[in-house]
Coordinates of C-alpha atoms in Angstrom, one line a residue:
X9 CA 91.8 235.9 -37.3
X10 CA 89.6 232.8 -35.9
X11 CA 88.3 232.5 -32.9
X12 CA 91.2 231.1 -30.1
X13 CA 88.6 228.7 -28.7
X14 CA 85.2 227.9 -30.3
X15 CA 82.1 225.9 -30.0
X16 CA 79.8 225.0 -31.7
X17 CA 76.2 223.5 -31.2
X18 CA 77.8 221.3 -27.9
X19 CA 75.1 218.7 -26.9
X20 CA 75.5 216.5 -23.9
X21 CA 72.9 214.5 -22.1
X22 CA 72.2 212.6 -18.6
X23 CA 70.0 210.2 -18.0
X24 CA 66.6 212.0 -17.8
X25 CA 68.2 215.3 -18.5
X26 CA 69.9 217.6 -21.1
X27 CA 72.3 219.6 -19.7
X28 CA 73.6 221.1 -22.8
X29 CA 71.1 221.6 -25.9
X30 CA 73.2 222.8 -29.2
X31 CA 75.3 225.6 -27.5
X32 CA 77.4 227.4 -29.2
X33 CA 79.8 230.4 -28.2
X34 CA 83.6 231.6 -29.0
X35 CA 86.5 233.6 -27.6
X36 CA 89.4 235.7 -29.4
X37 CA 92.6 236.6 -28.5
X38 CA 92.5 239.3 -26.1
X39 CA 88.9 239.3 -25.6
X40 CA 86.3 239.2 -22.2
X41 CA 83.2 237.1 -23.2
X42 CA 81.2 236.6 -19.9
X43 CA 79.0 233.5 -19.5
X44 CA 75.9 234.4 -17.6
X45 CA 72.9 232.4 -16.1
X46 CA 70.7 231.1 -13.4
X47 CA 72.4 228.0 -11.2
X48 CA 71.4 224.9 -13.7
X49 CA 71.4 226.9 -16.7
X50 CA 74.5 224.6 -17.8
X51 CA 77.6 226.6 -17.4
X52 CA 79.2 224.2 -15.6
X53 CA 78.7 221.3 -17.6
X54 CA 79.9 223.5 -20.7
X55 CA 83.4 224.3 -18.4
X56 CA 83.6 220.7 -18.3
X57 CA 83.6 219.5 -21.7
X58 CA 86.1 222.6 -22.2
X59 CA 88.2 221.2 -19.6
X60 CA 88.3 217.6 -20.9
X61 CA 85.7 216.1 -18.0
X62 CA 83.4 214.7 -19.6
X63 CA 82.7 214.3 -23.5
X64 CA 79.8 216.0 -25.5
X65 CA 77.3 213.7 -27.4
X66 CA 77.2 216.3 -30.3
X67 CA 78.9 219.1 -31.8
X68 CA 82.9 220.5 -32.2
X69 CA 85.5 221.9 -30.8
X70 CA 87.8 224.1 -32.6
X71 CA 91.1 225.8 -31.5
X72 CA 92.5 228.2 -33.7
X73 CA 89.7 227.2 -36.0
X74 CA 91.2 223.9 -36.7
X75 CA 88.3 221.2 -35.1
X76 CA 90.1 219.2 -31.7
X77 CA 88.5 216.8 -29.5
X78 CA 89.4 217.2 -25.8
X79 CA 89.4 213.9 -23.9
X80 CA 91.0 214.2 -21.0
X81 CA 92.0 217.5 -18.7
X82 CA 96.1 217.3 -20.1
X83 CA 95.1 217.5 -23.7
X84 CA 93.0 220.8 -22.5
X85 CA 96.0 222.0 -20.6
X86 CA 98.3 221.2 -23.5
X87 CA 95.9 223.4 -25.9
X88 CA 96.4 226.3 -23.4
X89 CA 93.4 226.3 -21.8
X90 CA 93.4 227.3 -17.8
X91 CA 90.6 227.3 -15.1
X92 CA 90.1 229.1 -11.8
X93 CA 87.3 227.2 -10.2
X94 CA 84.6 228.4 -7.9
X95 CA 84.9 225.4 -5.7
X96 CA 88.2 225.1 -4.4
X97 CA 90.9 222.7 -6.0
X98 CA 93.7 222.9 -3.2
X99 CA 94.9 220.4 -0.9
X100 CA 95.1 222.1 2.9
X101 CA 98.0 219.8 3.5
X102 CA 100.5 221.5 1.6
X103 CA 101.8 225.0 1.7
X104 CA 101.2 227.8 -1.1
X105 CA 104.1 227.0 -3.4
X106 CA 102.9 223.4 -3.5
X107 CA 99.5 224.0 -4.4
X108 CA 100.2 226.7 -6.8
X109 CA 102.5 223.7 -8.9
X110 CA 101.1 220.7 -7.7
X111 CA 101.5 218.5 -10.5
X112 CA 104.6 220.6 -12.5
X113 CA 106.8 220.8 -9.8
X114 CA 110.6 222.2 -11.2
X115 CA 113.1 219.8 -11.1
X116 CA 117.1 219.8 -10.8
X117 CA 118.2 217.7 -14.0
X118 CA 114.7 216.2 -14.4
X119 CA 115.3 213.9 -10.6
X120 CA 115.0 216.3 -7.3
X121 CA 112.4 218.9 -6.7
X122 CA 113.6 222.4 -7.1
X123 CA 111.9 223.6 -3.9
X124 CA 113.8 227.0 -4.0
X125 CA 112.9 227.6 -7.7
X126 CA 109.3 227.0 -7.0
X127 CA 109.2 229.0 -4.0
X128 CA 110.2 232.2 -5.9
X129 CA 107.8 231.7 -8.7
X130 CA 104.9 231.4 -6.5
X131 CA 106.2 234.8 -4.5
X132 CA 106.1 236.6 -7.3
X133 CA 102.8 235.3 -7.9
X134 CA 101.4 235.9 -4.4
X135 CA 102.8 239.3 -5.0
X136 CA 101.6 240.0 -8.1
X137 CA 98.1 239.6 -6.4
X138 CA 98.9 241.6 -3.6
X139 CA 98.8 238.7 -0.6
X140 CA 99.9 239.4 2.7
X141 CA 101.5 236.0 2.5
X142 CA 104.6 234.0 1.9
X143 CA 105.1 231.3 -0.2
X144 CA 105.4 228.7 2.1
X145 CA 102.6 229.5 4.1
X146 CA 100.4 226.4 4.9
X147 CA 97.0 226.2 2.9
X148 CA 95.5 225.3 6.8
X149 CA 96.3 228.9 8.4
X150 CA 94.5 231.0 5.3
X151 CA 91.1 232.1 4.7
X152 CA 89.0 230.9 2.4
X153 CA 89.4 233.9 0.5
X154 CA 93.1 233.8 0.7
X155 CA 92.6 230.1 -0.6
X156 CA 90.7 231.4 -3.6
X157 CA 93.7 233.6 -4.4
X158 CA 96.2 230.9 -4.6
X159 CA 93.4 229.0 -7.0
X160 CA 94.1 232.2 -9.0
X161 CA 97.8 232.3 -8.3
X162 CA 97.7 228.6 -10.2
X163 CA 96.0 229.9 -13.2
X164 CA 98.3 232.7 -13.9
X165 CA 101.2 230.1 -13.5
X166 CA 100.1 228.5 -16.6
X167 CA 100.7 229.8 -19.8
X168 CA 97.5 230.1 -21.0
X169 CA 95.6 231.1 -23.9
X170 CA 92.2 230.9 -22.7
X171 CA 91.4 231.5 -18.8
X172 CA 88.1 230.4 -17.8
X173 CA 87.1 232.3 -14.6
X174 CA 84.2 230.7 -12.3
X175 CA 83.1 233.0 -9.9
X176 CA 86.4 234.4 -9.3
X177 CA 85.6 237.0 -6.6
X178 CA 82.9 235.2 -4.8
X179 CA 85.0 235.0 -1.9
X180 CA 86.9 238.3 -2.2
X181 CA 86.4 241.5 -0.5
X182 CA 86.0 244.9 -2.4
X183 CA 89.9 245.8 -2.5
X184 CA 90.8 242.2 -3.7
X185 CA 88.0 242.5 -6.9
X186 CA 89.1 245.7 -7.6
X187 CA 92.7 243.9 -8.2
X188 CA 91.9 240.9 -9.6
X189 CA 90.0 243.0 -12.8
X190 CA 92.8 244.9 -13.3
X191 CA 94.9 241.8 -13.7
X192 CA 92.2 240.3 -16.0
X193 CA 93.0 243.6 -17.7
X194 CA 96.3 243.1 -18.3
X195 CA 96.2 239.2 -19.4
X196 CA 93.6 240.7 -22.1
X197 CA 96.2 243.1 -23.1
X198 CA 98.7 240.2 -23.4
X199 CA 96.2 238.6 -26.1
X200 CA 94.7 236.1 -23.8
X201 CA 90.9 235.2 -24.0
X202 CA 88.6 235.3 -21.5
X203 CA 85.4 233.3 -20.1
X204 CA 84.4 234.7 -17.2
X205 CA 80.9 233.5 -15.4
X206 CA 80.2 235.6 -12.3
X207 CA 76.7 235.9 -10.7
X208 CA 78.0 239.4 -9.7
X209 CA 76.5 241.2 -12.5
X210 CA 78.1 244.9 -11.9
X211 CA 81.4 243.2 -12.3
X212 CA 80.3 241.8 -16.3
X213 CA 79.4 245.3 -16.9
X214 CA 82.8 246.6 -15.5
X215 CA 85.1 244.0 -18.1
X216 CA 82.9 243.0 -20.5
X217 CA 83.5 242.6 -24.0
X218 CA 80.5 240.3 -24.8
X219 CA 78.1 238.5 -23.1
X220 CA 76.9 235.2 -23.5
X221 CA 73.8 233.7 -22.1
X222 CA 72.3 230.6 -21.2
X223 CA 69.3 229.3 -20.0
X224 CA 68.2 225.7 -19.6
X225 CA 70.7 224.5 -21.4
X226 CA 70.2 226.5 -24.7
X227 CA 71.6 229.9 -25.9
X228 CA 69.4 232.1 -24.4
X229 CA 71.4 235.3 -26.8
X230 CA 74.5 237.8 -27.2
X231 CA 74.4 241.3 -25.7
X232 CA 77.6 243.3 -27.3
X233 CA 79.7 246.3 -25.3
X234 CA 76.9 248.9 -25.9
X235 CA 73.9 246.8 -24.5
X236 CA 74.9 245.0 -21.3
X237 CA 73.1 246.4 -18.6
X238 CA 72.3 245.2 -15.8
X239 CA 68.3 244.9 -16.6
X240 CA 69.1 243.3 -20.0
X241 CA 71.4 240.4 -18.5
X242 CA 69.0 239.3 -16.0
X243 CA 66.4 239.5 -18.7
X244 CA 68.4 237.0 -20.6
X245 CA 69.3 234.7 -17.7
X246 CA 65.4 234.6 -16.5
X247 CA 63.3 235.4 -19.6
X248 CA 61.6 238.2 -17.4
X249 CA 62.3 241.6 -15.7
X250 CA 62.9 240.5 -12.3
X251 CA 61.7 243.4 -9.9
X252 CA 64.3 245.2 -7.5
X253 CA 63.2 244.5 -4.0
X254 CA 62.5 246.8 -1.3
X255 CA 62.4 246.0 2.0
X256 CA 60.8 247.6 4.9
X257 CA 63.3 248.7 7.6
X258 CA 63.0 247.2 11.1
X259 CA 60.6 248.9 14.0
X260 CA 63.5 250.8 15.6
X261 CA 62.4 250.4 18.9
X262 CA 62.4 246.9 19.2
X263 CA 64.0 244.8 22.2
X264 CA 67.5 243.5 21.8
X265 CA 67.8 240.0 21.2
X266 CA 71.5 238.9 21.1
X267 CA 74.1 241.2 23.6
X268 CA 77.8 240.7 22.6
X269 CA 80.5 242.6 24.7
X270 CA 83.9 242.4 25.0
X271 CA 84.3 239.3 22.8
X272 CA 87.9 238.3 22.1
X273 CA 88.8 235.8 19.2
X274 CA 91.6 233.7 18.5
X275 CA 92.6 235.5 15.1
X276 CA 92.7 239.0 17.5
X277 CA 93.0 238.0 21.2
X278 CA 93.9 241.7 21.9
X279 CA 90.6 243.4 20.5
X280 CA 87.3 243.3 22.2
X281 CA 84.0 243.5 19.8
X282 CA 80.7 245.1 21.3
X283 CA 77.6 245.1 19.5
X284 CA 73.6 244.5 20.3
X285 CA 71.3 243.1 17.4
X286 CA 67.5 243.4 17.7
X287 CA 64.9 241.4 17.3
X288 CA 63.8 241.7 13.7
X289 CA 66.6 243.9 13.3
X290 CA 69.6 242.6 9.8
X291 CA 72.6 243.6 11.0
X292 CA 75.8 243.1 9.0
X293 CA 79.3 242.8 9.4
X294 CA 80.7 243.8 6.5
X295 CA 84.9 245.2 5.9
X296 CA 88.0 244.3 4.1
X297 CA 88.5 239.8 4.3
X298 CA 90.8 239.1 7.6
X299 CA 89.2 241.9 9.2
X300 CA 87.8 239.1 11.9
X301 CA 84.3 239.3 11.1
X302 CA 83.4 235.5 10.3
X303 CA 85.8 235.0 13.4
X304 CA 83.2 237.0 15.4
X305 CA 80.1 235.2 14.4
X306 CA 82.3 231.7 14.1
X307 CA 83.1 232.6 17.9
X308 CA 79.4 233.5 19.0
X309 CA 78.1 230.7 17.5
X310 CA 81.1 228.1 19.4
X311 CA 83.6 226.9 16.3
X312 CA 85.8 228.8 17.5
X313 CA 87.2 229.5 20.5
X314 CA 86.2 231.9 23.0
X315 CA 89.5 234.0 24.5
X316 CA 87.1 236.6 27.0
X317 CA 83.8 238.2 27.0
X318 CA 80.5 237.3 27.2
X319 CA 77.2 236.4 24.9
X320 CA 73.9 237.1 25.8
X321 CA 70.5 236.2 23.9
X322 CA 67.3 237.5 25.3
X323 CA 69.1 238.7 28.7
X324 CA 70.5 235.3 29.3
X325 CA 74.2 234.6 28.8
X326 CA 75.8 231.3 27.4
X327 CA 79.3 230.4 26.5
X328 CA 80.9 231.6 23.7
X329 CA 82.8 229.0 22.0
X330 CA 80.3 225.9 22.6
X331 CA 77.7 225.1 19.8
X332 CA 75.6 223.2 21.8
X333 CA 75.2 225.9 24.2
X334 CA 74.3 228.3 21.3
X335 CA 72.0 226.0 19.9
X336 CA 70.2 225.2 23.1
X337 CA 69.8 228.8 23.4
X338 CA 68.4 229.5 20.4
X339 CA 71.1 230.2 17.7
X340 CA 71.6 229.0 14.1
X341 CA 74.6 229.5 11.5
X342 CA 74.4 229.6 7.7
X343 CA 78.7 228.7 7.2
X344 CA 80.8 230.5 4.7
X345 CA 81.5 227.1 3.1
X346 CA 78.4 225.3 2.4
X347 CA 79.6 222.2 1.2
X348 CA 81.8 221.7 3.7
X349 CA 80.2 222.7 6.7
X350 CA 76.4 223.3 6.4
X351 CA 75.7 220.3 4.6
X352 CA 75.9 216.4 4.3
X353 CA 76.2 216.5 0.7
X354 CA 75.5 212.7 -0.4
X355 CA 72.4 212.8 2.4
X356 CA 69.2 214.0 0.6
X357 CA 67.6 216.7 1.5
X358 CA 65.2 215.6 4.0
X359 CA 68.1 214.2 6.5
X360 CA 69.6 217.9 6.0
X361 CA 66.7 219.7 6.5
X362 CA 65.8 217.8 10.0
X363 CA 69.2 216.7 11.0
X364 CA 69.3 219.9 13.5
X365 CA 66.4 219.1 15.1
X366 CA 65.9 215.1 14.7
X367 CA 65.2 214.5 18.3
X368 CA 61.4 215.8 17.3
X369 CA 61.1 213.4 14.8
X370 CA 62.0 210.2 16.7
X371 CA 61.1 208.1 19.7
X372 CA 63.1 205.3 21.7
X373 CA 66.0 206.3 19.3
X374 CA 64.1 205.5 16.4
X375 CA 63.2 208.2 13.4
X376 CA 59.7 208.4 12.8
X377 CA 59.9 208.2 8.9
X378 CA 56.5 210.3 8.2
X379 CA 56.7 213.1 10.6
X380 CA 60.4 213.8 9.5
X381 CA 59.2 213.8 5.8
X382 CA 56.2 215.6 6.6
X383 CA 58.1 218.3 7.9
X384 CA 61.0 218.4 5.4
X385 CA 58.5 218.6 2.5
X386 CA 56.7 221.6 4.2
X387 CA 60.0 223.4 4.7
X388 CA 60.8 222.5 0.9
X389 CA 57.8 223.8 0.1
X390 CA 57.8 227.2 1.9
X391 CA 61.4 227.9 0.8
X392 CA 60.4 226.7 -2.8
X393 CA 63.6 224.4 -2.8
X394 CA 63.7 223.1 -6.7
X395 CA 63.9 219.4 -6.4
X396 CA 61.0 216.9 -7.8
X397 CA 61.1 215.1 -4.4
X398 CA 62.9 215.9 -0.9
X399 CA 64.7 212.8 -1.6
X400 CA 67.2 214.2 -3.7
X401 CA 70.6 214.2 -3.1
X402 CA 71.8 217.3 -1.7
X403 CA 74.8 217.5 -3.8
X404 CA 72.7 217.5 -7.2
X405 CA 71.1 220.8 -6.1
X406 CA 72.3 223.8 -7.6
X407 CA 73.9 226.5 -5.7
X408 CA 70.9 228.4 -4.5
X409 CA 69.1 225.7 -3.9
X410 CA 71.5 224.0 -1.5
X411 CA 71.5 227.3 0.4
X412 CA 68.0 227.0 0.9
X413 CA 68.5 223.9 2.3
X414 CA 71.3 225.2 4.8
X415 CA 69.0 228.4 5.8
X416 CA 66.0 225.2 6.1
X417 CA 67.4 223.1 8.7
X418 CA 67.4 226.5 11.1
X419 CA 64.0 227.3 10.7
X420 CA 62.7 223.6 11.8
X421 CA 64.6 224.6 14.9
X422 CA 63.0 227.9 15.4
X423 CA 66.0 229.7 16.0
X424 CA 65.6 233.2 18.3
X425 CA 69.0 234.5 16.0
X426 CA 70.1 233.5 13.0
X427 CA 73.9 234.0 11.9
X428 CA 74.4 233.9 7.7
X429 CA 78.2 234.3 6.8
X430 CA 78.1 235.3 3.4
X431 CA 74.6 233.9 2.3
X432 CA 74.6 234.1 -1.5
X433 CA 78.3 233.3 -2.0
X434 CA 78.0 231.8 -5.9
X435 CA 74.0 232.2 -6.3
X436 CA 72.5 233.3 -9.1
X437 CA 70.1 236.4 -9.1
X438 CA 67.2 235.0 -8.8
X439 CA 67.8 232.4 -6.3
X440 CA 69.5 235.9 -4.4
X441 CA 66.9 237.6 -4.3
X442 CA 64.2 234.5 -3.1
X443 CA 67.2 234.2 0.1
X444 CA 66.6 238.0 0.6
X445 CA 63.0 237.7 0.8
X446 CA 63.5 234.7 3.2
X447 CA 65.8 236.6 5.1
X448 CA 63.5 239.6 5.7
X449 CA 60.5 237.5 6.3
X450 CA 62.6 235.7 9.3
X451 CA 63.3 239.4 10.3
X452 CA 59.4 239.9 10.2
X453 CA 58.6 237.3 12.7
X454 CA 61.5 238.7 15.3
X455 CA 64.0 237.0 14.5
X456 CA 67.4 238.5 14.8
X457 CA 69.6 238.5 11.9
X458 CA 73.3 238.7 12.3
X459 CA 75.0 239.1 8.5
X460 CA 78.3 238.6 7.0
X461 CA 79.0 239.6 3.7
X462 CA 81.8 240.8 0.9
X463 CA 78.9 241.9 -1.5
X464 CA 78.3 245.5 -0.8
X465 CA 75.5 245.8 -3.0
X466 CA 73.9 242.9 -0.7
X467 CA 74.7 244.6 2.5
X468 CA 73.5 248.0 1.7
X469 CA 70.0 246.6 0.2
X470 CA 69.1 244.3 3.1
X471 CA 70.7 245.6 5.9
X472 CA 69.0 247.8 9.3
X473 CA 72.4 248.8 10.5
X474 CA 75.7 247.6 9.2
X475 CA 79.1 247.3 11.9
X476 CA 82.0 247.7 10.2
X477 CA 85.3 245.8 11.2
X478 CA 89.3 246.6 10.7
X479 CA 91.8 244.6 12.1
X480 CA 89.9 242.9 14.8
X481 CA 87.7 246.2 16.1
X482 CA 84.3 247.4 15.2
X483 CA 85.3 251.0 13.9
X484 CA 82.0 252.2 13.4
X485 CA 78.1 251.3 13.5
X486 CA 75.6 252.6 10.6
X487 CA 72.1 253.1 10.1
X488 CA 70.6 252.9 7.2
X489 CA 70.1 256.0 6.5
X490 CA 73.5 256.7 7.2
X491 CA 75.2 253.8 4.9
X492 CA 76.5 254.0 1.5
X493 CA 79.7 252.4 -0.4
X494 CA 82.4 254.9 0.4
X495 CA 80.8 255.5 4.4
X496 CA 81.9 251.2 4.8
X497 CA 84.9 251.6 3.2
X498 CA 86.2 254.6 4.6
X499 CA 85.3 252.7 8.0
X500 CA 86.8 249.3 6.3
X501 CA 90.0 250.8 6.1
X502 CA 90.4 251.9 9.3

């Protein structure tokens, strides 16, 4: 039997660019080929010309090994071809069921919307993936994990042939993985093929049939069943064994640096969240997603509100639930959602970088052009931010990269604690590991780190002491020393 979906020696070039050099991969019925590389290594241009966005200047397409030419998203969804994107395609306006068939509503007699009909669909969908939610729930009230779930929700209403997965569980908690592989274990049993690109390397090892990699553009090789390891991916994705870092734990007796107690949030008015965080000290929050830790940092920080308690940093207290306040006083926050709330996307990166902090750079209300660039390209520079100029639009940065730039506009500020709510969310691992190193050399100079994260390989490995949440409360605090995967879980559950 042919491949389902081939292609072969895809070409497509930008002005001053090639983003796709004579690549050339397939998938069969039933099978798990995972696409693997750094950000920019051209895995989403290649998703694109699969999903009818923009055309190749070279090379074929063939379904069923019978050459096609996609031009235009139907004709991919009318071959059978279905996506669930990394970044978000849902509309906040509408509830579940609407999102999950926006565009193929049912109909009674081809003229009224079947609302009933596609509300039990998508419950047996939500279902399916084990959400706590109903059908009809507004996109507005979930989290962006639970939005990330419905993105799935709309694949699997398709009746697809090939499911292209884009970092599918970069938002999801351990327990929501753990189901969404065994679904993708099940769709491969019903003779659906698989691309599935995940940063989260553990996870290709875990499914894997085949893996595919790609650097700069080119076909970088093929590792089959037997040979994908973890050392062997990365070498294909970076050319190089890339060292495993350790880092130096914090000096225990350092002074405290941020003093939460009694905190209440909006999402759990009822529980009250202590915890201290040194100076130099990474602490995480880690647990299960709606457990209320970016609710707790989004509260400290002042996007949320503030329902009780107080917030203290270096002995002196400020309101919870005011960002100025918490900037004035010395605090910074890396958001879940980059690209939606840490940066101006169509600003280049120098207005991003000193956009925190512009009131150094100007005088009688006007920017002083040279010490602002000064200062962004020496920020750039130390963070090693991979752009030929700092005037580069920050939305043609690759993932990692426009972290940097998020975690860049704090340091200008000189911030006593830094907050980072799930810092490598859909970075490659090497630009992961460069944020580590970053991370840990903020810790070196005293600042204090305060961590959210899903990855529990990330928490364990850069982590002091790790606060676990359920349900609103901090069940348990752990050292290092103490901390392993199945010590946070057992806490995560409650």
């Amino acid at each position: 039997m042919p491949p389902i979906l081939e292609v072969r020696g895809i070409v497509k070039r930008y002005p001053g660019v090639t983003a796709l050099d004579g690549v050339s991969m397939s998938v069969g019925s039933g099978e798990v080929v995972a696409l693997i590389g750094e950000n920019g290594a051209g895995k989403s241009t290649l998703m694109k010309v699969l999903g009818g966005i923009v055309r190749p200047d070279q090379g074929e397409i063939l379904v069923d090994g019978q050459p096609t030419v996609i031009d235009s998203v139907n004709k991919s969804v009318a071959l059978g071809i279905g996506f669930i994107h990394q970044e978000l395609n849902t509309l906040d306006n509408l509830d579940v069921a609407g999102n999950v068939f926006l565009g193929r509503e049912p109909t009674h007699l081809g003229l009224l919307m079947d609302r009933a009909k596609m509300r039990r669909d998508a419950e047996a969908l939500v279902r399916q993936l084990g959400l706590p939610i109903s059908a009809d729930t507004p996109l507005t009230n979930l989290s962006l994990a639970q939005r990330q779930m419905v993105e799935i929700a709309k694949a699997l209403s398709l009746n697809v042939r090939v499911l292209i997965m884009d970092e599918p569980t970069s938002s999801l908690t351990l327990t929501e993985t753990e189901r969404l592989l065994a679904m993708t274990q099940e769709l491969r049993e019903r003779g659906v093929g698989i691309i599935y690109i995940s940063h989260r390397l553990s996870e290709v090892i875990q499914i894997a049939d085949r893996v595919v990699g790609l650097k700069d553009g080119q076909n970088a090789g093929d590792l089959p069943k037997e040979q994908i390891t973890h050392d062997n991916m990365v070498r294909l994705m970076v050319g190089r064994d890339l060292k495993r870092s350790q880092y130096e734990a914090a000096e225990r007796d350092q002074p405290v640096r941020l003093q939460v107690r009694g905190l209440r949030t909006e999402r759990y008015p009822h529980r009250e969240v202590s915890f201290d965080v040194k100076g130099g000290e990474v602490f995480s929050l880690a647990g299960l997603v709606g457990a209320g830790r970016s609710e707790v940092v989004q509260t400290i920080f002042g996007t949320d509100r503030s329902l009780g308690g107080t917030v203290s940093l270096d002995g002196k207290q400020f309101p919870a639930g005011n960002p100025k306040a918490a900037i004035e006083a010395g605090v910074g926050l890396v958001p879940e959602d980059r690209r939606s709330y840490g940066l101006l996307v169509d600003w280049p990166i120098r207005s991003n970088l000193t956009l925190t902090n512009i009131a150094e750079y100007s005088r009688a209300l006007l920017i002083q052009s040279k010490s602002e660039l000064d200062a962004a390209r020496k920020v750039s520079t130390a963070l090693a931010v991979k752009a030929p100029t700092v005037e580069v639009v920050a939305a043609n940065l690759s993932g990692g990269n426009q972290q940097k730039v998020v975690v860049g506009k704090w340091l200008l500020s000189q911030p006593k604690l830094l907050i980072l709510d799930e810092p490598t969310r859909g970075v490659d691992v090497g630009a992961k590991a460069e944020i580590y190193q970053i991370v840990r050399d903020l810790a070196g100079k005293g600042v204090a780190i305060l961590m959210v994260s899903s990855d529990m390989e990330e928490v364990l490995s850069v982590s002091d002491r790790i606060g676990v949440m359920h349900e609103g409360k901090l069940t348990g605090i752990l050292s290092r020393e103490e901390a392993s995967e199945e010590s946070v879980m057992r806490l995560a559950v409650g």
